[in-house]
PDB file of C-alpha atoms in Angstrom:
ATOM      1  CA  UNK A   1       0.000   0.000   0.000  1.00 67.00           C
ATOM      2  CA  UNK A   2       1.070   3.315  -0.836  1.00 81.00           C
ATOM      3  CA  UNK A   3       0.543   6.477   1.260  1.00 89.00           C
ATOM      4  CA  UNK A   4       0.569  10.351  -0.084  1.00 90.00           C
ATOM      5  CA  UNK A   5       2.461  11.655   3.129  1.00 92.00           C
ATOM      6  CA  UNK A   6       4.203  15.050   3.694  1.00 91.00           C
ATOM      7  CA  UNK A   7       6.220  14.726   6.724  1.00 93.00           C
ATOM      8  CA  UNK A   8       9.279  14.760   5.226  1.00 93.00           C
ATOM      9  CA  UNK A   9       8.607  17.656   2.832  1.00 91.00           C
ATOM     10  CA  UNK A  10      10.699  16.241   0.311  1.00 94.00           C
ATOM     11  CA  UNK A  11       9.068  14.520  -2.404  1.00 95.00           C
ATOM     12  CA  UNK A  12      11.743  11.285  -2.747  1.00 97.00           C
ATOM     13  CA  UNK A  13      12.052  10.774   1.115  1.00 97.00           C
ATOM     14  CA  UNK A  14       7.812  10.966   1.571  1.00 96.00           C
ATOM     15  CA  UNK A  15       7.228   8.484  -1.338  1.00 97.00           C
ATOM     16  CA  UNK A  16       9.364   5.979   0.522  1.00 98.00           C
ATOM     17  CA  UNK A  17       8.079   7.036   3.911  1.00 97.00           C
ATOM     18  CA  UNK A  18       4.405   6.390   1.940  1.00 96.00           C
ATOM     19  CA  UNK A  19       5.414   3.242   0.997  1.00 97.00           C
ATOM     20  CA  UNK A  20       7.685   1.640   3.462  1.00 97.00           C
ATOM     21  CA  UNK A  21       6.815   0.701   6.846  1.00 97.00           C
ATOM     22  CA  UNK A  22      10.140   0.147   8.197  1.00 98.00           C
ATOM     23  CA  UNK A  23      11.405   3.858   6.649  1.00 98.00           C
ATOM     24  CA  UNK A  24       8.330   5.460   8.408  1.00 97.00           C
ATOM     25  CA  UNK A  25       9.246   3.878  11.987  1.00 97.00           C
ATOM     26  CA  UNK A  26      12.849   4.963  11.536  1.00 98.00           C
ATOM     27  CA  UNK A  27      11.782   8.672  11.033  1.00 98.00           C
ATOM     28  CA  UNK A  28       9.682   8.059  13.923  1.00 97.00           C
ATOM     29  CA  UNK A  29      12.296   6.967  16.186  1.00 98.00           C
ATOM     30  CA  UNK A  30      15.010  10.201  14.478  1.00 97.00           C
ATOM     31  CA  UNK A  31      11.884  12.432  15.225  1.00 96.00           C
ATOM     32  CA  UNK A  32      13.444  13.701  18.554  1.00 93.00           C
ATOM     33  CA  UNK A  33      15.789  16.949  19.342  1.00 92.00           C
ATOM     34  CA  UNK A  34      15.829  17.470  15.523  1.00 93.00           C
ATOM     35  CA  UNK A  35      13.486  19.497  13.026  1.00 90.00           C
ATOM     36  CA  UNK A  36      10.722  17.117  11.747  1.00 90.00           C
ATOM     37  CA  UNK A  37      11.556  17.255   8.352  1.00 92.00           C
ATOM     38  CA  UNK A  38      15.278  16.123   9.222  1.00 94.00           C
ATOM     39  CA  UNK A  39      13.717  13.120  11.354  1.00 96.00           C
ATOM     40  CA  UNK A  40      11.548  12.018   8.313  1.00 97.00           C
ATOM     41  CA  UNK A  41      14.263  12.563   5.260  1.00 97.00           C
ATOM     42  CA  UNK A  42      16.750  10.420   7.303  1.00 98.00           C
ATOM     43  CA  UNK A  43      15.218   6.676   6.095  1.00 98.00           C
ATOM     44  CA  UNK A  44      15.577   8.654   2.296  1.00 98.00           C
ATOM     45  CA  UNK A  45      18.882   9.993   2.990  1.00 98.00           C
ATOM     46  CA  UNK A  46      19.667   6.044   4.614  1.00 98.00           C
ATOM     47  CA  UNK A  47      18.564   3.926   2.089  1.00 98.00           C
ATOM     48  CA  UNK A  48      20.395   5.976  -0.666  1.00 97.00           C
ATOM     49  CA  UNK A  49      24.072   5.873   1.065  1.00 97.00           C
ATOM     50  CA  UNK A  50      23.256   2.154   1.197  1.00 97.00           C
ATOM     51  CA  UNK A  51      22.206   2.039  -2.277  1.00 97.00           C
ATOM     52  CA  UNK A  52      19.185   1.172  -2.027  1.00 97.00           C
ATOM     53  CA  UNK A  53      15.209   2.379  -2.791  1.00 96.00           C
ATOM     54  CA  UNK A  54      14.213   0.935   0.916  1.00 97.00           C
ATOM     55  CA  UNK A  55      15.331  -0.205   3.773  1.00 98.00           C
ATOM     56  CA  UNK A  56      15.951  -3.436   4.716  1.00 98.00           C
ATOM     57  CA  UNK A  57      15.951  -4.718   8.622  1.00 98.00           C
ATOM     58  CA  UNK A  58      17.719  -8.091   8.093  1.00 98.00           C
ATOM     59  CA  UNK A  59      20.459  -5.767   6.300  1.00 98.00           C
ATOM     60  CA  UNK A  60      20.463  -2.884   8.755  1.00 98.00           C
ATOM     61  CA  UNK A  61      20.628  -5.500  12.351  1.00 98.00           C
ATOM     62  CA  UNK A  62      23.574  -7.147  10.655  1.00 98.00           C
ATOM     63  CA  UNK A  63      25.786  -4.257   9.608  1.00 98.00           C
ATOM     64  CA  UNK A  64      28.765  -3.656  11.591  1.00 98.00           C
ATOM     65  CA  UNK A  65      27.567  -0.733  14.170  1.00 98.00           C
ATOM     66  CA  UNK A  66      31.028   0.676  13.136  1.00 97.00           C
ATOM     67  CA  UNK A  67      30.197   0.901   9.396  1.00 97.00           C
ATOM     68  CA  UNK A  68      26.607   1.687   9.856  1.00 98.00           C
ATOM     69  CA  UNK A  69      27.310   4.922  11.932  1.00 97.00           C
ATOM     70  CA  UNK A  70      29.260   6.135   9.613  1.00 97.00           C
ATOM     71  CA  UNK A  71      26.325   5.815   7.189  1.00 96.00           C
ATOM     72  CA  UNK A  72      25.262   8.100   9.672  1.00 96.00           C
ATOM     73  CA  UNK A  73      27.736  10.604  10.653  1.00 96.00           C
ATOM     74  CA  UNK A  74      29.177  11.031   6.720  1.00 95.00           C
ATOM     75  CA  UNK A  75      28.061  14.844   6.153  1.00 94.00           C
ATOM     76  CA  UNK A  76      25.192  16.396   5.927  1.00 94.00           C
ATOM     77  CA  UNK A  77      24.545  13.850   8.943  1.00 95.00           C
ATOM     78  CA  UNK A  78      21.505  11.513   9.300  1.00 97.00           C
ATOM     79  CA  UNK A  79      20.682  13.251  12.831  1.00 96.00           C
ATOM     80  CA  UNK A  80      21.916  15.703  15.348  1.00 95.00           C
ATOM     81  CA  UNK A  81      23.644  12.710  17.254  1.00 96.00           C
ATOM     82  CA  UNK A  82      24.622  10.228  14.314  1.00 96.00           C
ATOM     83  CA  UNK A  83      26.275   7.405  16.825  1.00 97.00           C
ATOM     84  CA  UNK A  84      23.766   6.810  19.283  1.00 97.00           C
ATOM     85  CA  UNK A  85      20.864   7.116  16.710  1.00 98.00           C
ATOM     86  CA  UNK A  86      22.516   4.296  14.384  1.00 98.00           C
ATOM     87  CA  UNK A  87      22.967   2.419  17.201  1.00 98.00           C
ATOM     88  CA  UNK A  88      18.675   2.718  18.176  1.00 98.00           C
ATOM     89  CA  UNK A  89      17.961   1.784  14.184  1.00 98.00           C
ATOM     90  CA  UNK A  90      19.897  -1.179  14.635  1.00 98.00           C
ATOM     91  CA  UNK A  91      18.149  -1.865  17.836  1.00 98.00           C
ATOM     92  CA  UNK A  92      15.177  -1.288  16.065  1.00 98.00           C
ATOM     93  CA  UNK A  93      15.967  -3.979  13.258  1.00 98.00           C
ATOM     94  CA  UNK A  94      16.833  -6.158  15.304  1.00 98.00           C
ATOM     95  CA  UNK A  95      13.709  -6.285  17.961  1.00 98.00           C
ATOM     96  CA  UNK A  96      11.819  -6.730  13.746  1.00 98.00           C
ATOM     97  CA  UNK A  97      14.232  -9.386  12.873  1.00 98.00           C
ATOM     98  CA  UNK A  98      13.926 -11.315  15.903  1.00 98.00           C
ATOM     99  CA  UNK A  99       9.705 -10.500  16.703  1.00 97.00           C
ATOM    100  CA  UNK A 100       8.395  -9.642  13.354  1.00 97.00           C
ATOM    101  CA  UNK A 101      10.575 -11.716  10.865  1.00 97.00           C
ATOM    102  CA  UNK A 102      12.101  -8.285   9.464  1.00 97.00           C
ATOM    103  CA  UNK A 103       8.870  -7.527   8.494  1.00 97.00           C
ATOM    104  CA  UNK A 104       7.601  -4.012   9.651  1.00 97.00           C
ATOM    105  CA  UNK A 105       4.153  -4.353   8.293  1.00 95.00           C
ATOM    106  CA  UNK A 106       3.634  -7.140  10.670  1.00 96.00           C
ATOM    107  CA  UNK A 107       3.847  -4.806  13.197  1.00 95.00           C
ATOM    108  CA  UNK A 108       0.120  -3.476  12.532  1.00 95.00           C
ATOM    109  CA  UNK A 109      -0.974  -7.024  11.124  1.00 94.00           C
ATOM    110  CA  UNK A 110      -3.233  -8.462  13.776  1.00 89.00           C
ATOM    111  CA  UNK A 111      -3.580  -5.996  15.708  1.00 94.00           C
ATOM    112  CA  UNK A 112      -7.557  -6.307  17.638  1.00 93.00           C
ATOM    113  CA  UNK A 113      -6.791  -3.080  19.303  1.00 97.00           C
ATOM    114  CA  UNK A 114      -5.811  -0.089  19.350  1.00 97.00           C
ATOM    115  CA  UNK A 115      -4.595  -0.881  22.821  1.00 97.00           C
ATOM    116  CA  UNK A 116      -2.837  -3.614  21.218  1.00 97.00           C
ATOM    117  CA  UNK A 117      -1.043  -1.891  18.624  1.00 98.00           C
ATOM    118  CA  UNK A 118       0.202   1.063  21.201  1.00 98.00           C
ATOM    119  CA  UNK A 119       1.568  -2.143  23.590  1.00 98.00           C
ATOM    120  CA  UNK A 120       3.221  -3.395  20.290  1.00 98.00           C
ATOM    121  CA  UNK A 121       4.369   0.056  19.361  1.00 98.00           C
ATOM    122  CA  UNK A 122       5.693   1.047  23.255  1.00 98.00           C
ATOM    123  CA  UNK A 123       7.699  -2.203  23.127  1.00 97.00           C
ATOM    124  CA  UNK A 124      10.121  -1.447  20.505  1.00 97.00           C
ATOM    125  CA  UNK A 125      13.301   0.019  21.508  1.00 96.00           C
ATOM    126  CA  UNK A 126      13.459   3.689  21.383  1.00 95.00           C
ATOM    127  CA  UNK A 127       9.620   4.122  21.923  1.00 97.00           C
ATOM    128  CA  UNK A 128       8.737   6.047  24.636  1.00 96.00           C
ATOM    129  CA  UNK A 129       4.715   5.904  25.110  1.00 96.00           C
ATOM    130  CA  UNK A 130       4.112   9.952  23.684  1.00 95.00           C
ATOM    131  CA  UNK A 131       6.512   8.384  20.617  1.00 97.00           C
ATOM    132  CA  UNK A 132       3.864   5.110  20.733  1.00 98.00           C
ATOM    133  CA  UNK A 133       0.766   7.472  20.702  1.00 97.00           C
ATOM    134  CA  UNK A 134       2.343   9.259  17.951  1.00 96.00           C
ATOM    135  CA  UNK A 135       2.991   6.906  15.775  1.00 97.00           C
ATOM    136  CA  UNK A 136      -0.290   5.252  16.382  1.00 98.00           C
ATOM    137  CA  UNK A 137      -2.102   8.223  15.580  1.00 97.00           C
ATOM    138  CA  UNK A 138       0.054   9.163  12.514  1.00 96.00           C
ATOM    139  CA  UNK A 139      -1.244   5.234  11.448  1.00 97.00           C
ATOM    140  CA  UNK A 140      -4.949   5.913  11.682  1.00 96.00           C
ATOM    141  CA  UNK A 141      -4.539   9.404  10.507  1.00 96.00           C
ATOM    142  CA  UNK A 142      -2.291   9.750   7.513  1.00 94.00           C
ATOM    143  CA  UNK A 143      -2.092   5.281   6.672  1.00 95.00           C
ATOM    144  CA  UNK A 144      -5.598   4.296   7.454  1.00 94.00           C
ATOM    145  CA  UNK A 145      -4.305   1.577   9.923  1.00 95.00           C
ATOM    146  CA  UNK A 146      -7.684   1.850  12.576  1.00 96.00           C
ATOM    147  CA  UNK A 147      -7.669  -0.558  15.047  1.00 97.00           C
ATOM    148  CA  UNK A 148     -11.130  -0.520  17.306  1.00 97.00           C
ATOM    149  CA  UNK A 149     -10.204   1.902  20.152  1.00 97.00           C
ATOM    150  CA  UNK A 150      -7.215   3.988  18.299  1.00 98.00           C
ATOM    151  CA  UNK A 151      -7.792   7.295  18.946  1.00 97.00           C
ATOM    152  CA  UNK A 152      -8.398   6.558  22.343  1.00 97.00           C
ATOM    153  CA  UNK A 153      -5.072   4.557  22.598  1.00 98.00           C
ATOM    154  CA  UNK A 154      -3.461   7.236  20.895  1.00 97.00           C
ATOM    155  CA  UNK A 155      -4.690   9.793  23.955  1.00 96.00           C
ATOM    156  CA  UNK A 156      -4.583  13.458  22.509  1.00 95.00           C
ATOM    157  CA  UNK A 157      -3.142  12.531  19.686  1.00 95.00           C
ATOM    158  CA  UNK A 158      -5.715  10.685  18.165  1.00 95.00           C
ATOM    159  CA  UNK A 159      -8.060  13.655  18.673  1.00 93.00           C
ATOM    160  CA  UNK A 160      -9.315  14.603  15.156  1.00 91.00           C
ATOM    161  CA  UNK A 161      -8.908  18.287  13.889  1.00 88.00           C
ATOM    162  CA  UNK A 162      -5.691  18.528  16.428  1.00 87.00           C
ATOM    163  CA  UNK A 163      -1.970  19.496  14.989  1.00 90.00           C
ATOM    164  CA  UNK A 164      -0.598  17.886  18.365  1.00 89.00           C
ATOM    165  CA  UNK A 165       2.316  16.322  16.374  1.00 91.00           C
ATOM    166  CA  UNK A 166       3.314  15.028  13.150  1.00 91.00           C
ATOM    167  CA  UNK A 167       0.701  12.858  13.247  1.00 92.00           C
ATOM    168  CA  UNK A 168      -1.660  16.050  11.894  1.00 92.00           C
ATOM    169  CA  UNK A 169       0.772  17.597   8.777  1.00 91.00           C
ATOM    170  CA  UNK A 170      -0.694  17.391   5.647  1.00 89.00           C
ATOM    171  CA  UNK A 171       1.723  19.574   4.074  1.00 85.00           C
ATOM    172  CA  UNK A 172       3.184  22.798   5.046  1.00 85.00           C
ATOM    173  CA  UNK A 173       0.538  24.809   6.195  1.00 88.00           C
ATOM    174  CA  UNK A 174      -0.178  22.137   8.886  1.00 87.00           C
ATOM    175  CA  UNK A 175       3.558  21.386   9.654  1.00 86.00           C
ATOM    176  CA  UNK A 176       3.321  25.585  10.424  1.00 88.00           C
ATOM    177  CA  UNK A 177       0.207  24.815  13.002  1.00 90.00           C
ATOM    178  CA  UNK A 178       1.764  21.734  14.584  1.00 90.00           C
ATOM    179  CA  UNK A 179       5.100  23.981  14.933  1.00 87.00           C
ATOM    180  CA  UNK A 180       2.995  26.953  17.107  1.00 88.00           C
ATOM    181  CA  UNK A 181       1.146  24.129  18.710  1.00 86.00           C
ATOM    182  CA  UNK A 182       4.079  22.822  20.143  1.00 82.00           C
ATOM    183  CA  UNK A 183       5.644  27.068  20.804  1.00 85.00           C
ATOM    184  CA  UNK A 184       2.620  26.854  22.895  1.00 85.00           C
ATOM    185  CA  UNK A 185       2.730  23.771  24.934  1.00 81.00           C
ATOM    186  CA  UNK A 186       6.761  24.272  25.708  1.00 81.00           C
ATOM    187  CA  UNK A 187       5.734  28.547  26.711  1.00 85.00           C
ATOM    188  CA  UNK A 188       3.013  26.763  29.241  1.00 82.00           C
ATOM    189  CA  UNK A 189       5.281  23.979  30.926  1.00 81.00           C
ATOM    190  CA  UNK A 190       8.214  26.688  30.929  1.00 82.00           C
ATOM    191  CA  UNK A 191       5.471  29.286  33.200  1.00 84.00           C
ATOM    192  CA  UNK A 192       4.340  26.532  34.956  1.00 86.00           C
ATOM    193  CA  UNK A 193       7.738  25.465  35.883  1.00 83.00           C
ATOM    194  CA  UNK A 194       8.420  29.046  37.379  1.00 79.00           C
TER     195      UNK A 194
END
């Protein structure tokens, strides 16, 4: 199945992050302490030093970590902090290799619930439960993957008509809304914190 997505904002890295399961979990797991857009080119910018039009998780989980962080460090880097990110994709891979027979699709595949999915989801390496909820909303919202219960597993970022997260970009007029969205909620927790 193929996606229309705009979280990247670059037309080669969003076709494969439309396309690809495993490329839209890694920008998932870049998307921290980074611009959005850097998080979500980084399977694109991946797959093309490794020569390839997608990524691959039995590949990626057997690389040396060596080798594959300098995948990530050669410049422009993949992320703010190349090393210890390479290390969580290959963490990543690996919990698909060994759980999911490489297969990130299967991820979603059987799912009953959207409590289910976000349990599946929290329990991969590098996935917080906000990153869970994220990514489960940015499934029902932007991939159509709608478990019974998935807003409500995704908490406030299931909400419909929000722009909480990247869950809610469209394009760039929405990446703009989810950008003051989150001005706002980091000016209120830096009062409150006064």
């Amino acid at each position: 199945m193929t996606v229309d997505v705009h979280l990247a904002q670059h037309p080669e890295a969003d076709a494969l992050l439309g396309r690809s399961p495993l490329a839209a979990l890694v920008g998932m797991l870049l998307d921290q302490q980074v611009p959005m857009e850097w998080a979500f080119t980084g399977p694109y910018t991946l797959a093309t030093r490794l020569g390839e039009d997608d990524l691959d998780a039995r590949r990626i989980a057997a690389m040396d970590p060596e080798e594959f962080a300098a995948l990530f460090s050669t410049k422009p880097a993949i992320h703010r902090y190349p090393t210890s990110m390479a290390k969580r994709v290959q963490e990543l891979c690996r919990h698909l290799v060994t759980h999911y027979e490489a297969d990130a699709g299967a991820l979603t595949r059987g799912a009953d619930s959207g409590a289910e999915l976000l349990r599946r989801l929290h329990a991969l390496p590098g996935f917080g439960r906000q990153k869970a909820q994220i990514f489960l909303a940015l499934l029902g919202k932007r991939f159509g993957i709608t478990p019974e219960g998935w807003r409500e597993a995704a908490g406030p970022y299931g909400e419909e008509g929000s722009y909480r997260s990247v869950a809610d970009i469209t394009g760039p007029e929405s990446l703009a809304r989810v950008r003051e969205s989150k001005q706002r909620a980091k000016q209120v927790a830096k009062e409150a914190s006064k």
